Amino acid sequence: MPGFATRAIRAASRVPDAPQAPVNVPIYQTSTFEVGSAAELAELLEFARPGHSYSRYSNPTHAALEAALAELEGGEACHVTASGMAAIHGVVLSVLSAGDEMIMPRAVYGGLVGLAGAVLSRSGMATRSVDTTDLGAIEAAFSERTRLVWLETISNPTTAMADIGAVADLAHARGALVAVDNTFASPYLCNPLALGADVVVHSTTKYVGGHSDITGGAIVGDAERVAAARRVVINAGGNAAPLEAFLALRGLKTLALRMERHSANALAVGRALEGAAGVDRVLYPGLPSHPQHELAMRMLRAGMGGGMLSIDLAGGRPAGERFLDRLQVAVHATSLGSVETLCSHPASSSHRQLSEAELGLAGLTPGMVRVSVGLEDPDDLVADLAAAAHDAGT
Ligand SMILES: Cc1ncc(COP(=O)(O)O)c(C=O)c1O
């Protein structure tokens, strides 16, 4: 009879039979899987047979989230990652080699600017930042080495939108791919692959998770493109975690409801703040004043504008900082896409890497605050944000 320690380890590792399928996907909290032979393990590690070997490569909970996101984005395959940045890194590094170039928006999540500076430029990959709402500017930025055009469905934080279909036509005619960060829209409001994009990424930290309690990312596209990005992610160690994948699956179940309420609340806030004391300008795709309002109404589901808006405060940088101090309902925190309203000051947080001149080129002002409109009662939000804008200007 084996000793206690041996029996305890065996006894505690027995996976139960569950003849009735659980309503929720179990959290496969295991780093490794028992295999029957060396050949089986070798094949699993090459994804040459179905199954799982090691959770940096794949895991059943990850696989469930991947299947769900592929279906909801209309993609053939998906790979989930530790964060949105791991997904972005995986896609970019799987397309570009040393000497290649990527075109990206001037108004873009600061993490991509950081990746370009900290990793790409040091690896011989160049980026050209242009106003991607201007097709002519994109066309002019192409060179023989351009392999990838990067877009955000709704840009962070200016909410600028590019015509994904038109950019895809332009890029494909020049042999380049188009990747779209669909984080701000979520798969409920937009499916960039259907518009012509080659690959989509998400920070599932945001609307997919929806509750400010996970970090995660996803890459969706055709099987070959996703497999190429997966090779980068696996080798760089950017794998997802089973608990995070479980929470992202839970978030997906209420995504539609949340996006509808985020959109309705953001529209109410946008309407109330346009022309309000202390506010120079409101940028929200759902408002007719937005420069790409018509495009937004074509690209986003059923006239919804999403939950993100930016407010240009009349008092500049000090007003931006004062606004955040005055909030009572909304929370001053970075990140977005959650049940609670989150406000941040891009010039000192997500876009702190940008100089004043670069901020201007990206369409940001030092007094711009980004509001991720949550699911609170709209009257409470409007009152809180209008009071903060008013007080920040005085
Ligand atoms: C549009 C967008 N993409 C990607 C990311 C990066 O996501 P993560 O923080 O999950 O790495 C963010 C984070 O704020 C974002 O706003």
Short mmCIF file of C-alpha atoms and ligand atoms in Angstrom, two decimals:
data_model
loop_
_atom_site.label_atom_id
_atom_site.label_comp_id
_atom_site.label_asym_id
_atom_site.label_seq_id
_atom_site.Cartn_x
_atom_site.Cartn_y
_atom_site.Cartn_z
CA MET A 1 0.00 0.00 0.00
CA PRO A 2 1.55 3.36 -1.01
CA GLY A 3 2.28 5.84 1.75
CA PHE A 4 -0.01 8.68 2.78
CA ALA A 5 1.64 11.38 0.70
CA THR A 6 1.47 9.25 -2.44
CA ARG A 7 -2.17 8.36 -1.84
CA ALA A 8 -3.08 11.96 -1.01
CA ILE A 9 -1.62 13.26 -4.26
CA ARG A 10 -3.38 10.59 -6.30
CA ALA A 11 -6.66 10.91 -4.45
CA ALA A 12 -6.72 14.67 -4.81
CA SER A 13 -5.97 14.54 -8.54
CA ARG A 14 -8.88 12.32 -9.58
CA VAL A 15 -11.06 14.21 -12.03
CA PRO A 16 -14.76 13.49 -11.31
CA ASP A 17 -17.15 12.12 -13.89
CA ALA A 18 -19.86 14.68 -14.55
CA PRO A 19 -22.54 12.94 -16.60
CA GLN A 20 -24.72 16.07 -16.52
CA ALA A 21 -23.01 18.95 -18.27
CA PRO A 22 -22.43 21.89 -15.95
CA VAL A 23 -24.29 25.04 -16.97
CA ASN A 24 -21.06 27.01 -16.73
CA VAL A 25 -17.69 26.11 -18.23
CA PRO A 26 -15.46 24.69 -15.46
CA ILE A 27 -12.26 26.49 -14.56
CA TYR A 28 -9.53 24.04 -15.58
CA GLN A 29 -7.06 25.31 -13.01
CA THR A 30 -4.21 23.11 -14.12
CA SER A 31 -0.91 23.95 -15.72
CA THR A 32 -0.38 20.54 -17.27
CA PHE A 33 -2.26 17.49 -18.64
CA GLU A 34 -1.39 13.80 -18.38
CA VAL A 35 -0.50 12.22 -21.73
CA GLY A 36 -0.35 8.59 -22.83
CA SER A 37 2.91 8.64 -24.76
CA ALA A 38 5.84 10.77 -25.87
CA ALA A 39 4.41 10.84 -29.39
CA GLU A 40 1.09 12.16 -28.10
CA LEU A 41 2.81 14.97 -26.19
CA ALA A 42 4.92 15.89 -29.20
CA GLU A 43 1.82 16.11 -31.38
CA LEU A 44 -0.09 18.13 -28.80
CA LEU A 45 2.75 20.63 -28.52
CA GLU A 46 2.57 21.10 -32.29
CA PHE A 47 -1.26 21.41 -32.22
CA ALA A 48 -1.24 18.39 -34.54
CA ARG A 49 -4.00 16.62 -32.62
CA PRO A 50 -6.93 17.78 -30.51
CA GLY A 51 -6.34 18.12 -26.79
CA HIS A 52 -4.16 19.94 -24.32
CA SER A 53 -0.62 19.51 -23.03
CA TYR A 54 0.43 22.59 -21.09
CA SER A 55 -1.63 25.67 -20.25
CA ARG A 56 0.82 28.11 -21.81
CA TYR A 57 -0.19 26.42 -25.08
CA SER A 58 -3.87 25.72 -24.50
CA ASN A 59 -6.39 24.86 -21.82
CA PRO A 60 -10.06 23.76 -22.02
CA THR A 61 -11.36 26.94 -20.33
CA HIS A 62 -9.32 29.05 -22.76
CA ALA A 63 -10.65 26.92 -25.62
CA ALA A 64 -14.25 27.59 -24.57
CA LEU A 65 -13.62 31.34 -24.56
CA GLU A 66 -11.82 31.09 -27.90
CA ALA A 67 -14.74 29.27 -29.49
CA ALA A 68 -17.19 31.84 -28.11
CA LEU A 69 -15.18 34.86 -29.25
CA ALA A 70 -14.51 33.37 -32.70
CA GLU A 71 -18.23 32.82 -33.12
CA LEU A 72 -19.23 36.27 -31.88
CA GLU A 73 -16.59 38.04 -34.01
CA GLY A 74 -17.35 35.88 -37.06
CA GLY A 75 -13.79 34.52 -37.20
CA GLU A 76 -12.49 31.05 -37.96
CA ALA A 77 -10.22 30.89 -34.93
CA CYS A 78 -9.26 32.72 -31.76
CA HIS A 79 -6.40 32.66 -29.30
CA VAL A 80 -6.80 34.22 -25.88
CA THR A 81 -3.95 35.93 -24.09
CA ALA A 82 -2.87 37.39 -20.75
CA SER A 83 -3.82 40.93 -21.74
CA GLY A 84 -4.83 43.10 -24.63
CA MET A 85 -1.19 44.09 -25.05
CA ALA A 86 -0.15 40.42 -25.32
CA ALA A 87 -2.70 40.06 -28.13
CA ILE A 88 -1.48 43.22 -29.89
CA HIS A 89 2.15 42.16 -29.47
CA GLY A 90 1.34 38.68 -30.84
CA VAL A 91 -0.35 40.03 -33.96
CA VAL A 92 2.24 42.71 -34.73
CA LEU A 93 5.24 40.43 -34.19
CA SER A 94 3.63 37.67 -36.28
CA VAL A 95 3.21 39.97 -39.27
CA LEU A 96 6.30 42.20 -39.18
CA SER A 97 9.93 41.18 -39.59
CA ALA A 98 12.98 43.42 -39.26
CA GLY A 99 12.85 46.05 -41.99
CA ASP A 100 9.05 46.03 -42.27
CA GLU A 101 6.71 48.89 -41.54
CA MET A 102 3.33 49.34 -39.93
CA ILE A 103 0.92 52.23 -40.41
CA MET A 104 -0.99 53.13 -37.26
CA PRO A 105 -3.32 55.90 -36.12
CA ARG A 106 -1.99 59.03 -34.48
CA ALA A 107 -4.87 58.76 -32.05
CA VAL A 108 -4.32 55.29 -30.66
CA TYR A 109 -4.05 53.49 -27.33
CA GLY A 110 -0.78 54.62 -25.72
CA GLY A 111 0.29 51.00 -25.18
CA LEU A 112 0.76 50.60 -28.92
CA VAL A 113 2.91 53.72 -28.96
CA GLY A 114 4.87 52.17 -26.09
CA LEU A 115 5.26 48.87 -27.97
CA ALA A 116 6.50 50.74 -31.05
CA GLY A 117 9.11 52.58 -29.01
CA ALA A 118 10.18 49.86 -26.58
CA VAL A 119 10.11 46.81 -28.85
CA LEU A 120 9.47 47.43 -32.55
CA SER A 121 11.96 50.21 -33.20
CA ARG A 122 14.67 48.25 -31.35
CA SER A 123 13.91 45.22 -33.53
CA GLY A 124 14.22 47.09 -36.82
CA MET A 125 10.47 47.50 -37.38
CA ALA A 126 9.23 50.97 -38.22
CA THR A 127 5.86 52.57 -37.57
CA ARG A 128 4.28 55.51 -39.33
CA SER A 129 1.57 57.34 -37.41
CA VAL A 130 -1.07 59.02 -39.56
CA ASP A 131 -4.58 60.36 -39.28
CA THR A 132 -6.37 57.13 -40.19
CA THR A 133 -9.67 58.95 -40.65
CA ASP A 134 -8.01 60.37 -43.81
CA LEU A 135 -7.68 57.69 -46.53
CA GLY A 136 -5.30 59.93 -48.50
CA ALA A 137 -2.97 60.13 -45.49
CA ILE A 138 -2.94 56.34 -45.19
CA GLU A 139 -2.26 55.93 -48.91
CA ALA A 140 0.62 58.41 -48.74
CA ALA A 141 2.18 56.55 -45.79
CA PHE A 142 2.52 53.23 -47.68
CA SER A 143 6.00 52.14 -48.67
CA GLU A 144 7.24 48.92 -50.24
CA ARG A 145 7.88 47.61 -46.72
CA THR A 146 4.40 48.26 -45.31
CA ARG A 147 2.99 44.94 -44.11
CA LEU A 148 0.31 45.99 -41.66
CA VAL A 149 -2.21 48.77 -41.11
CA TRP A 150 -3.41 49.08 -37.52
CA LEU A 151 -6.81 50.56 -36.69
CA GLU A 152 -9.01 50.94 -33.65
CA THR A 153 -12.74 50.66 -34.37
CA ILE A 154 -13.27 53.62 -32.03
CA SER A 155 -9.96 55.19 -31.14
CA ASN A 156 -8.62 55.64 -27.64
CA PRO A 157 -9.30 58.30 -26.42
CA THR A 158 -10.56 60.65 -29.14
CA THR A 159 -13.29 58.25 -30.38
CA ALA A 160 -12.15 58.89 -33.99
CA MET A 161 -13.30 56.22 -36.43
CA ALA A 162 -11.75 55.02 -39.69
CA ASP A 163 -13.70 53.37 -42.51
CA ILE A 164 -12.46 49.80 -42.00
CA GLY A 165 -13.75 48.54 -45.37
CA ALA A 166 -12.12 51.35 -47.34
CA VAL A 167 -8.81 50.97 -45.47
CA ALA A 168 -8.91 47.19 -46.06
CA ASP A 169 -9.37 47.74 -49.82
CA LEU A 170 -6.43 50.13 -49.84
CA ALA A 171 -4.18 47.84 -47.82
CA HIS A 172 -5.07 44.63 -49.64
CA ALA A 173 -4.35 46.25 -53.01
CA ARG A 174 -0.83 46.90 -51.66
CA GLY A 175 -0.31 43.46 -50.16
CA ALA A 176 -0.71 44.59 -46.55
CA LEU A 177 -2.95 43.24 -43.81
CA VAL A 178 -5.37 45.18 -41.64
CA ALA A 179 -5.62 44.55 -37.91
CA VAL A 180 -8.39 46.16 -35.88
CA ASP A 181 -8.43 46.67 -32.14
CA ASN A 182 -12.14 46.25 -31.48
CA THR A 183 -11.90 46.80 -27.71
CA PHE A 184 -13.98 50.02 -27.58
CA ALA A 185 -16.83 48.63 -29.71
CA SER A 186 -16.86 45.03 -28.45
CA PRO A 187 -18.09 42.19 -30.70
CA TYR A 188 -21.66 43.30 -30.00
CA LEU A 189 -21.35 46.70 -31.67
CA CYS A 190 -18.99 45.85 -34.53
CA ASN A 191 -17.44 42.86 -36.31
CA PRO A 192 -14.42 44.24 -38.21
CA LEU A 193 -13.72 40.93 -40.01
CA ALA A 194 -17.07 41.26 -41.80
CA LEU A 195 -16.02 44.75 -42.91
CA GLY A 196 -12.79 43.45 -44.48
CA ALA A 197 -10.24 43.37 -41.64
CA ASP A 198 -7.84 40.40 -41.53
CA VAL A 199 -7.47 40.11 -37.80
CA VAL A 200 -9.17 41.54 -34.72
CA VAL A 201 -7.78 42.00 -31.24
CA HIS A 202 -9.51 42.71 -27.96
CA SER A 203 -8.50 43.70 -24.52
CA THR A 204 -11.04 41.45 -22.78
CA THR A 205 -10.07 43.38 -19.66
CA LYS A 206 -12.63 45.91 -20.86
CA TYR A 207 -16.17 45.31 -22.18
CA VAL A 208 -15.91 41.52 -22.59
CA GLY A 209 -15.05 41.05 -18.92
CA GLY A 210 -17.07 44.11 -18.05
CA HIS A 211 -16.49 44.30 -14.29
CA SER A 212 -12.92 45.61 -13.79
CA ASP A 213 -11.83 42.28 -12.36
CA ILE A 214 -9.73 40.57 -15.04
CA THR A 215 -6.94 41.24 -17.49
CA GLY A 216 -7.08 39.38 -20.76
CA GLY A 217 -6.86 39.65 -24.51
CA ALA A 218 -7.93 37.87 -27.65
CA ILE A 219 -6.86 37.50 -31.27
CA VAL A 220 -9.53 36.52 -33.81
CA GLY A 221 -9.16 35.80 -37.52
CA ASP A 222 -8.60 32.97 -39.95
CA ALA A 223 -6.89 29.84 -38.67
CA GLU A 224 -3.53 30.57 -40.30
CA ARG A 225 -3.30 34.16 -39.04
CA VAL A 226 -4.32 33.19 -35.51
CA ALA A 227 -1.85 30.27 -35.48
CA ALA A 228 0.96 32.66 -36.51
CA ALA A 229 0.08 35.08 -33.69
CA ARG A 230 -0.31 32.17 -31.26
CA ARG A 231 3.28 31.09 -31.98
CA VAL A 232 4.50 34.52 -30.86
CA VAL A 233 2.27 34.58 -27.77
CA ILE A 234 3.27 31.06 -26.67
CA ASN A 235 6.95 31.75 -27.12
CA ALA A 236 6.77 35.14 -25.42
CA GLY A 237 4.71 33.67 -22.55
CA GLY A 238 1.64 35.86 -22.96
CA ASN A 239 -0.86 33.11 -22.20
CA ALA A 240 -4.28 33.60 -20.65
CA ALA A 241 -5.22 32.26 -17.22
CA PRO A 242 -8.13 29.82 -16.68
CA LEU A 243 -9.88 31.92 -14.02
CA GLU A 244 -9.68 35.02 -16.22
CA ALA A 245 -11.06 33.03 -19.16
CA PHE A 246 -13.96 31.84 -16.99
CA LEU A 247 -14.76 35.42 -15.96
CA ALA A 248 -14.55 36.60 -19.58
CA LEU A 249 -17.04 33.86 -20.53
CA ARG A 250 -19.36 35.05 -17.79
CA GLY A 251 -19.01 38.60 -19.06
CA LEU A 252 -19.95 37.58 -22.61
CA LYS A 253 -23.34 36.37 -21.40
CA THR A 254 -24.42 39.92 -20.53
CA LEU A 255 -22.39 41.79 -23.16
CA ALA A 256 -25.37 42.72 -25.33
CA LEU A 257 -27.39 44.08 -22.42
CA ARG A 258 -24.45 46.00 -21.04
CA MET A 259 -23.49 47.54 -24.39
CA GLU A 260 -27.05 48.74 -24.93
CA ARG A 261 -27.12 50.41 -21.50
CA HIS A 262 -23.55 51.78 -21.90
CA SER A 263 -24.62 53.30 -25.23
CA ALA A 264 -27.86 54.78 -23.89
CA ASN A 265 -26.11 56.24 -20.83
CA ALA A 266 -23.26 57.68 -22.91
CA LEU A 267 -25.71 59.32 -25.28
CA ALA A 268 -27.54 60.90 -22.33
CA VAL A 269 -24.26 62.15 -20.87
CA GLY A 270 -23.04 63.41 -24.25
CA ARG A 271 -26.24 65.33 -24.93
CA ALA A 272 -26.24 66.88 -21.47
CA LEU A 273 -22.59 67.95 -21.56
CA GLU A 274 -22.57 69.39 -25.06
CA GLY A 275 -22.63 73.13 -24.48
CA ALA A 276 -22.54 72.74 -20.67
CA ALA A 277 -20.51 75.10 -18.47
CA GLY A 278 -16.78 74.32 -18.52
CA VAL A 279 -17.03 72.06 -21.60
CA ASP A 280 -15.46 73.08 -24.92
CA ARG A 281 -16.38 69.97 -26.87
CA VAL A 282 -17.79 66.48 -26.43
CA LEU A 283 -16.52 63.72 -28.70
CA TYR A 284 -19.00 60.86 -28.89
CA PRO A 285 -19.75 58.80 -32.03
CA GLY A 286 -23.46 58.71 -31.18
CA LEU A 287 -23.78 62.52 -31.35
CA PRO A 288 -24.44 64.22 -34.70
CA SER A 289 -21.57 66.63 -33.88
CA HIS A 290 -19.00 63.79 -34.03
CA PRO A 291 -16.78 64.09 -37.14
CA GLN A 292 -17.51 60.46 -38.13
CA HIS A 293 -21.08 60.26 -36.86
CA GLU A 294 -22.47 58.93 -40.14
CA LEU A 295 -19.73 56.33 -40.44
CA ALA A 296 -20.36 55.32 -36.81
CA MET A 297 -24.04 54.83 -37.51
CA ARG A 298 -23.09 52.58 -40.46
CA MET A 299 -20.35 50.59 -38.73
CA LEU A 300 -21.88 50.15 -35.28
CA ARG A 301 -24.94 48.08 -34.46
CA ALA A 302 -28.37 49.70 -34.66
CA GLY A 303 -27.35 53.30 -34.20
CA MET A 304 -25.55 52.72 -30.89
CA GLY A 305 -22.43 54.77 -30.18
CA GLY A 306 -20.81 52.67 -27.45
CA GLY A 307 -19.91 53.71 -23.94
CA MET A 308 -16.80 55.83 -24.48
CA LEU A 309 -16.74 59.58 -24.76
CA SER A 310 -14.17 62.32 -24.40
CA ILE A 311 -14.75 65.75 -22.96
CA ASP A 312 -12.55 68.68 -23.85
CA LEU A 313 -12.57 70.90 -20.78
CA ALA A 314 -12.38 74.62 -21.33
CA GLY A 315 -9.75 75.15 -18.62
CA GLY A 316 -6.98 72.97 -20.13
CA ARG A 317 -4.70 70.62 -18.17
CA PRO A 318 -5.48 72.01 -14.67
CA ALA A 319 -9.20 71.66 -15.41
CA GLY A 320 -8.63 68.04 -16.47
CA GLU A 321 -7.00 67.31 -13.14
CA ARG A 322 -9.60 69.29 -11.10
CA PHE A 323 -12.47 67.51 -12.89
CA LEU A 324 -11.25 64.16 -11.58
CA ASP A 325 -10.97 65.48 -8.01
CA ARG A 326 -14.62 66.66 -8.07
CA LEU A 327 -16.23 63.34 -9.06
CA GLN A 328 -18.68 61.80 -6.60
CA VAL A 329 -20.33 58.98 -8.61
CA ALA A 330 -17.75 58.26 -11.32
CA VAL A 331 -14.43 56.74 -10.31
CA HIS A 332 -11.07 58.27 -11.15
CA ALA A 333 -9.23 55.24 -12.49
CA THR A 334 -7.58 54.10 -15.65
CA SER A 335 -9.18 51.30 -17.75
CA LEU A 336 -12.67 51.25 -19.23
CA GLY A 337 -15.61 49.12 -20.25
CA SER A 338 -16.87 48.30 -16.78
CA VAL A 339 -20.14 48.56 -14.88
CA GLU A 340 -18.88 51.61 -12.99
CA THR A 341 -18.14 54.88 -14.76
CA LEU A 342 -14.38 55.34 -15.01
CA CYS A 343 -12.76 58.67 -15.81
CA SER A 344 -9.16 59.33 -16.69
CA HIS A 345 -6.96 62.12 -17.94
CA PRO A 346 -5.12 60.67 -20.97
CA ALA A 347 -2.43 63.37 -21.01
CA SER A 348 -1.19 62.19 -17.62
CA SER A 349 -2.09 58.48 -17.83
CA SER A 350 -2.68 56.30 -20.93
CA HIS A 351 -0.98 58.81 -23.27
CA ARG A 352 1.70 60.09 -20.90
CA GLN A 353 4.32 58.81 -23.39
CA LEU A 354 3.24 61.52 -25.87
CA SER A 355 4.82 64.98 -25.92
CA GLU A 356 2.52 68.04 -26.07
CA ALA A 357 3.19 68.23 -29.82
CA GLU A 358 2.35 64.54 -30.28
CA LEU A 359 -0.81 64.99 -28.22
CA GLY A 360 -1.87 67.75 -30.59
CA LEU A 361 -1.12 65.64 -33.66
CA ALA A 362 -3.20 62.80 -32.18
CA GLY A 363 -6.15 65.15 -31.71
CA LEU A 364 -5.83 65.17 -27.94
CA THR A 365 -5.84 68.25 -25.82
CA PRO A 366 -4.16 68.55 -22.40
CA GLY A 367 -7.59 69.19 -20.88
CA MET A 368 -9.27 66.16 -22.39
CA VAL A 369 -10.85 63.68 -20.00
CA ARG A 370 -11.95 60.25 -21.11
CA VAL A 371 -15.16 58.89 -19.70
CA SER A 372 -16.03 55.22 -19.82
CA VAL A 373 -19.72 55.57 -19.13
CA GLY A 374 -20.94 52.83 -16.83
CA LEU A 375 -24.30 51.32 -16.03
CA GLU A 376 -25.37 53.65 -13.21
CA ASP A 377 -28.65 55.57 -13.35
CA PRO A 378 -28.18 58.12 -16.12
CA ASP A 379 -29.51 61.08 -14.11
CA ASP A 380 -26.91 60.48 -11.39
CA LEU A 381 -24.13 60.33 -13.96
CA VAL A 382 -25.22 63.44 -15.82
CA ALA A 383 -25.46 65.40 -12.56
CA ASP A 384 -22.02 64.21 -11.38
CA LEU A 385 -20.16 64.85 -14.63
CA ALA A 386 -21.85 68.20 -15.33
CA ALA A 387 -21.03 69.41 -11.80
CA ALA A 388 -17.41 68.26 -12.14
CA ALA A 389 -17.05 70.05 -15.51
CA HIS A 390 -18.62 73.20 -14.10
CA ASP A 391 -16.44 73.22 -10.95
CA ALA A 392 -13.27 72.36 -12.90
CA GLY A 393 -13.73 75.48 -14.97
CA THR A 394 -14.10 77.84 -12.02
C1 LIG B 1 -8.08 50.14 -27.07
C2 LIG B 1 -7.19 49.36 -26.15
N1 LIG B 1 -6.50 48.33 -26.65
C3 LIG B 1 -5.68 47.60 -25.87
C4 LIG B 1 -5.50 47.89 -24.54
C5 LIG B 1 -4.55 47.08 -23.72
O1 LIG B 1 -5.25 46.16 -22.97
P1 LIG B 1 -4.66 45.45 -21.65
O2 LIG B 1 -4.53 46.51 -20.61
O3 LIG B 1 -5.64 44.38 -21.35
O4 LIG B 1 -3.32 44.93 -22.02
C6 LIG B 1 -6.21 48.96 -23.97
C7 LIG B 1 -6.04 49.28 -22.56
O5 LIG B 1 -6.51 50.27 -22.08
C8 LIG B 1 -7.07 49.71 -24.81
O6 LIG B 1 -7.74 50.76 -24.33
#
